[in-house]
Short mmCIF file of C-alpha atoms in Angstrom, two decimals:
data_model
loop_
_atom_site.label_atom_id
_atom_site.label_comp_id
_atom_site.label_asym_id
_atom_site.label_seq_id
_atom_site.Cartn_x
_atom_site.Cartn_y
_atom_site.Cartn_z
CA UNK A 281 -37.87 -79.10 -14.54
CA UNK A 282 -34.33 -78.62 -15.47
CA UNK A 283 -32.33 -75.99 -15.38
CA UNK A 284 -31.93 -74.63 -19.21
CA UNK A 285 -28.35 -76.25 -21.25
CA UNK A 286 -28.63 -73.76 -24.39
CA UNK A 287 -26.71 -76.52 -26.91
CA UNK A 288 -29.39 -79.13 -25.65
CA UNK A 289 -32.67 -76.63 -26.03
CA UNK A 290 -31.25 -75.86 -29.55
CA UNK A 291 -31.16 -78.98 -30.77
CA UNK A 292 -34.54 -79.92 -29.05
CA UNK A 293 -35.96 -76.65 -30.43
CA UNK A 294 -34.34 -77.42 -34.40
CA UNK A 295 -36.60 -80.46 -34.35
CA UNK A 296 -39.65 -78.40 -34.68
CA UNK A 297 -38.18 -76.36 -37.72
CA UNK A 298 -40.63 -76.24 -40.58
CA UNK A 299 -43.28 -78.18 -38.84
CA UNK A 300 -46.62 -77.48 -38.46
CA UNK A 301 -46.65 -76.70 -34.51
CA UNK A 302 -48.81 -75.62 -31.64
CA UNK A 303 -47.44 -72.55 -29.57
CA UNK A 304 -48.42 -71.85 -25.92
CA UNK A 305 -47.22 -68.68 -24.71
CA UNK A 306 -48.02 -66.75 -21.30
CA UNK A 307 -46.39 -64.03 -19.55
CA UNK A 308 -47.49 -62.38 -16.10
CA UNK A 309 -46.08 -60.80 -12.64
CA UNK A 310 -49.15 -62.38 -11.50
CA UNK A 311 -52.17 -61.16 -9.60
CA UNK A 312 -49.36 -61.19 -6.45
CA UNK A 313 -47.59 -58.21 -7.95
CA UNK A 314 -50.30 -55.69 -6.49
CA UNK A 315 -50.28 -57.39 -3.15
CA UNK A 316 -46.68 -56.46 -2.14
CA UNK A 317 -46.77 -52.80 -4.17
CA UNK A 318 -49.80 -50.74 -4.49
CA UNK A 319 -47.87 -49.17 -7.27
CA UNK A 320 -47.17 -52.06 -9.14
CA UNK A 321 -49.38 -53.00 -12.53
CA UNK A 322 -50.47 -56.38 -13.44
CA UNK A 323 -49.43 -57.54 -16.43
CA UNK A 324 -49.58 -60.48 -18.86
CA UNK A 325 -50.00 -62.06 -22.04
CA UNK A 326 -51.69 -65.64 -22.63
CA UNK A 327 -51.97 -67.77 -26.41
CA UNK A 328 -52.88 -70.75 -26.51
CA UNK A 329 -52.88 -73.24 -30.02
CA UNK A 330 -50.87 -70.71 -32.31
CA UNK A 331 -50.82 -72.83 -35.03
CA UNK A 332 -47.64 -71.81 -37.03
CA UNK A 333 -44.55 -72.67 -38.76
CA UNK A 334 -41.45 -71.61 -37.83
CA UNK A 335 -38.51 -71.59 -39.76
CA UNK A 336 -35.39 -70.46 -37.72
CA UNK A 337 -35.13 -70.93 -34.18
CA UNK A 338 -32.70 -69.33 -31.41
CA UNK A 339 -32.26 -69.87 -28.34
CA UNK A 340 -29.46 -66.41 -26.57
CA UNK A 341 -28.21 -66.39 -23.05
CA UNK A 342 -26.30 -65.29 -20.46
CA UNK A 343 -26.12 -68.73 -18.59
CA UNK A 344 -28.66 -67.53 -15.92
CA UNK A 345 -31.46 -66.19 -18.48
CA UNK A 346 -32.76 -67.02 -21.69
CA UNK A 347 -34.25 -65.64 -24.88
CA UNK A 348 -35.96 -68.12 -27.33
CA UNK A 349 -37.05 -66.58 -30.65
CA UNK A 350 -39.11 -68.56 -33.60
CA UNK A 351 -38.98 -66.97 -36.61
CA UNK A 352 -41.94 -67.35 -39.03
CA UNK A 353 -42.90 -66.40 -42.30
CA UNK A 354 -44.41 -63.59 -41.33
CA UNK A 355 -42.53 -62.55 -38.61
CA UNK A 356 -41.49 -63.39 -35.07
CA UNK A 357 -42.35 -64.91 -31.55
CA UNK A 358 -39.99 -64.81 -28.79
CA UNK A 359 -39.95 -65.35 -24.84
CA UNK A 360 -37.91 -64.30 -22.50
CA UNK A 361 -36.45 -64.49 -18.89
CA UNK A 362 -37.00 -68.62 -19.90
CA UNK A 363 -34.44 -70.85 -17.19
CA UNK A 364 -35.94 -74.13 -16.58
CA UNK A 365 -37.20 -76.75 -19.06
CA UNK A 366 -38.59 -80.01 -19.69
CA UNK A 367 -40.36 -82.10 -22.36
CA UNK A 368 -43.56 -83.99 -21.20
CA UNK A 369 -45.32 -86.68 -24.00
CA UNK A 370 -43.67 -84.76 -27.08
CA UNK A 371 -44.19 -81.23 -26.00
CA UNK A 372 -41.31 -78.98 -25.18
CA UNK A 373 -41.76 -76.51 -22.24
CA UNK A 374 -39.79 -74.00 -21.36
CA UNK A 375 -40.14 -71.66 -18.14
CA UNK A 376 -39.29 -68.75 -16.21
CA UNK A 377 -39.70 -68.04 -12.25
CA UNK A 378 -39.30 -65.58 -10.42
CA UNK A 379 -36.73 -65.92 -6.99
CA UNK A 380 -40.03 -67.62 -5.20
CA UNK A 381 -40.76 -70.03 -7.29
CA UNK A 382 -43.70 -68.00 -8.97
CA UNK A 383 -44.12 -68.81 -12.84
CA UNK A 384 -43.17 -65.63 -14.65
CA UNK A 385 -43.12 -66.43 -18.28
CA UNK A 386 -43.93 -70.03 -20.14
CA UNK A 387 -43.67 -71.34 -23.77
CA UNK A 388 -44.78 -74.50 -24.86
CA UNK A 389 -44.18 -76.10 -28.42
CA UNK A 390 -46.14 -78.80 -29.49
CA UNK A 391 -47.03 -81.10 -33.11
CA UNK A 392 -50.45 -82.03 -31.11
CA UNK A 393 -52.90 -78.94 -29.95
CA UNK A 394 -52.91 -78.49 -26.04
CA UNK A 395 -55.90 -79.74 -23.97
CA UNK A 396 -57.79 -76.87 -22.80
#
């Protein structure tokens, strides 16, 4: 993966406007969050083959962290803490990690479902 170059991701991002797509989204501190802090929560989120159309993308940052949001028709999906990306056959992924590598957030954009 490469590290996230906001005019690039736009323009990779614009070339899924108004396209029927395939969204992958997950979020989680991971089952590791509880291991280092008995206080800590787990948490996470996980969709897999969103089918939707979006019809605005935006990708915000402060050169370290990003925010991608997809607006549809009916309202909006975003992701963030994104920093790394990289396109593998047609599908756009974009990722965040936490300072030991751990995944921490992912979303995937794709004009083909994702293999289960």
């Amino acid at each position: 993966m490469k590290p996230i170059e906001i005019n690039h991701i736009q323009g990779l991002l614009d070339q899924f406007v108004n396209k029927d797509i395939y969204i992958h989204l997950e979020t989680t501190n991971g089952a590791y969050a509880s291991h280092f802090d008995d206080k800590a929560y787990n948490v996470g989120a996980y969709i897999r083959n969103a089918n939707v159309i979006y019809e605005q993308a935006k990708i915000v940052g402060d050169g370290k962290s990003y925010r991608v949001g997809l607006k549809t028709g009916l309202g909006w999906i975003y992701a963030e803490g994104l920093s790394d990306w990289t396109m593998h056959e047609e599908q756009l992924l974009l990722a965040g990690h936490d300072r030991e590598g751990r995944l921490m957030v992912a979303l995937e954009i794709s004009e083909k479902p994702f293999h289960n």
